[in-house]
Amino acid sequence: MPNTPLTPRSEAERRDAADPLAALRSEFVIPDDSLIYLDGNSLGRLSKASLARVEEVVAGEWGTRLIRSWNERWQTLPQVVGDFLGEQFLGAAPGQVVVSDSTSVNLYKLASAALDARPGRDVIVSDLNNFPTDRYVLEGLAAARGLELKLVEFDELLGPTAEQVRAVVDERTALVSLSQVDYRSAALADLGAVNQVVHEAGALVLWDLCHSAGAVPIELDATGTDLAVGCTYKYLNGGPGSPAFLYVNRSLIEDLRQPIWGWYGQRDQFAMGQGYDPVPSATRFLVGTPQVVGVSLVDAGARVLASAGIKPLRDKGVALTEFAIGLFDAWLAPLGFTLGSPRDAAVRGSHVSVRHPEAYRICRALIEQHDVVPDFRTPDRVRLGMAPATTRFVDVWDAFDAMRRIVETRAYEQVDPTRTDVT
Ligand SMILES: *Cc1c(COP(=O)(O)O)cnc(C)c1O
């Protein structure tokens, strides 16, 4: 058996010293430097700019300017911040992205609009292992409209490939709804290739970008994407429950009508007129009054990332996950773990899952005994999110070292196996 090379902690320190994004971490509020936070893919860290923005928006715009702030700044926030996300992270020209509601609600709005645009077609295609809210929303739409929801089982390490999608779409397919990055494995789908096969079948495609936005460069316009949604509280650092974004390709906007006819989608809103007549832009996908504080924080968090640039962020995400997989091979594979993520960085997002029958208790032991925060994904995954803006190579080294020791010494046996609500 070949000797596994020992990677000393000094190797991680060397990489941190050479990291061109190392200074970005100081833009974030990090009260406890010893906490190893590997959950930035679930809830991104708080930026210093966000703290300052809360004060500005709440005390200044709300407290001082009061209702005058609607005209001064608030009224167009969903579009302005949407365009910014489009430009910096989504490869979307202005006028196609707005920030509003939650990912689940936006998914419902866009899926419903897409189904209306494909009358006579009675099948929705999605991934059997798609993120649960996506499946439930589609299930509800299929039930309400008497459509068939076809849930396809894709290989977890490959994600939905164009070949597999081609095999399941036909003239009955109205909509294909998939996630770009698999929330379990981080498998990264090829947007352009999948879009093409869906379009050849005459259907529309709706991507969920929750685990890619802010971590992986995305080219919605260039890949011919029809529709997309995504959340802003993960890699984009918008804060807990921050409003989501939605994208509608310009060529489709005027043909699509969303199911919730609210006044924020209405032409000449303050004419208070009779009859719904939606704006001929992405604004028609808004519903009600924007969540001003939330959208402002999306802007603040995203600006910190944009100052680094998505390409350097992606490069660091790749370097962190490659480093993690090297440690996995050296330390965890011999202890009975298997790798739950693709080995090829080109088709991997910014997290790494490792699988072990005792994953739940290993996760709890990391949190309780080592101050390492990953998350657990049923049934046997420890998911380690490496948010490029704030994760250090030493964090990865320490987390893998802790996992190795927990399993070698069976320290997980001391952990209460009762599941907590949020894992
Ligand atoms: C996190 C996540 C969501 C969350 O949706 P909410 O409406 O914000 O709760 C949806 N889809 C995917 C793929 C996710 O990772």
Short mmCIF file of C-alpha atoms in Angstrom, two decimals, residues 78-79 95-101 106 109-110 113-114 116-117 227 246-269 276-288:
data_model
loop_
_atom_site.label_atom_id
_atom_site.label_comp_id
_atom_site.label_asym_id
_atom_site.label_seq_id
_atom_site.Cartn_x
_atom_site.Cartn_y
_atom_site.Cartn_z
CA PRO A 78 -35.77 45.07 -6.09
CA GLN A 79 -34.77 45.99 -9.64
CA GLY A 95 -34.01 44.26 -16.58
CA GLN A 96 -34.24 40.51 -16.04
CA VAL A 97 -33.55 40.00 -12.32
CA VAL A 98 -35.55 41.20 -9.32
CA VAL A 99 -35.10 40.55 -5.60
CA SER A 100 -38.27 39.58 -3.77
CA ASP A 101 -40.05 36.97 -1.69
CA ASN A 106 -40.41 32.65 -6.67
CA LYS A 109 -44.45 32.11 -9.49
CA LEU A 110 -42.11 31.23 -12.35
CA ALA A 113 -46.07 31.21 -15.44
CA ALA A 114 -44.09 28.68 -17.49
CA ASP A 116 -49.39 28.66 -18.53
CA ALA A 117 -47.08 29.35 -21.47
CA LEU A 227 -35.94 31.10 -15.86
CA LEU A 246 -35.61 35.55 -9.77
CA TYR A 247 -34.51 35.79 -13.40
CA VAL A 248 -36.66 35.77 -16.49
CA ASN A 249 -35.01 35.82 -19.90
CA ARG A 250 -35.89 39.03 -21.70
CA SER A 251 -37.29 37.13 -24.68
CA LEU A 252 -39.97 35.56 -22.45
CA ILE A 253 -40.93 38.40 -20.13
CA GLU A 254 -43.90 39.72 -22.05
CA ASP A 255 -45.30 36.25 -22.72
CA LEU A 256 -45.22 35.19 -19.10
CA ARG A 257 -47.73 36.15 -16.48
CA GLN A 258 -47.26 35.17 -12.88
CA PRO A 259 -50.09 33.77 -10.75
CA ILE A 260 -50.12 36.46 -8.05
CA TRP A 261 -51.42 39.64 -9.56
CA GLY A 262 -50.13 42.25 -7.12
CA TRP A 263 -49.87 46.00 -7.42
CA TYR A 264 -46.05 46.00 -7.57
CA GLY A 265 -46.28 44.29 -10.94
CA GLN A 266 -48.81 46.77 -12.26
CA ARG A 267 -48.16 49.39 -14.92
CA ASP A 268 -48.56 52.91 -13.52
CA GLN A 269 -48.98 51.50 -10.02
CA TYR A 276 -54.44 44.18 -13.89
CA ASP A 277 -52.05 45.28 -16.63
CA PRO A 278 -48.52 44.13 -15.79
CA VAL A 279 -45.35 46.11 -16.54
CA PRO A 280 -43.53 44.77 -19.63
CA SER A 281 -40.33 44.05 -17.67
CA ALA A 282 -39.14 41.72 -14.91
CA THR A 283 -40.98 44.05 -12.52
CA ARG A 284 -44.14 42.10 -13.39
CA PHE A 285 -42.81 39.25 -11.26
CA LEU A 286 -42.97 41.37 -8.13
CA VAL A 287 -46.09 41.10 -5.98
CA GLY A 288 -46.27 43.43 -2.99
#
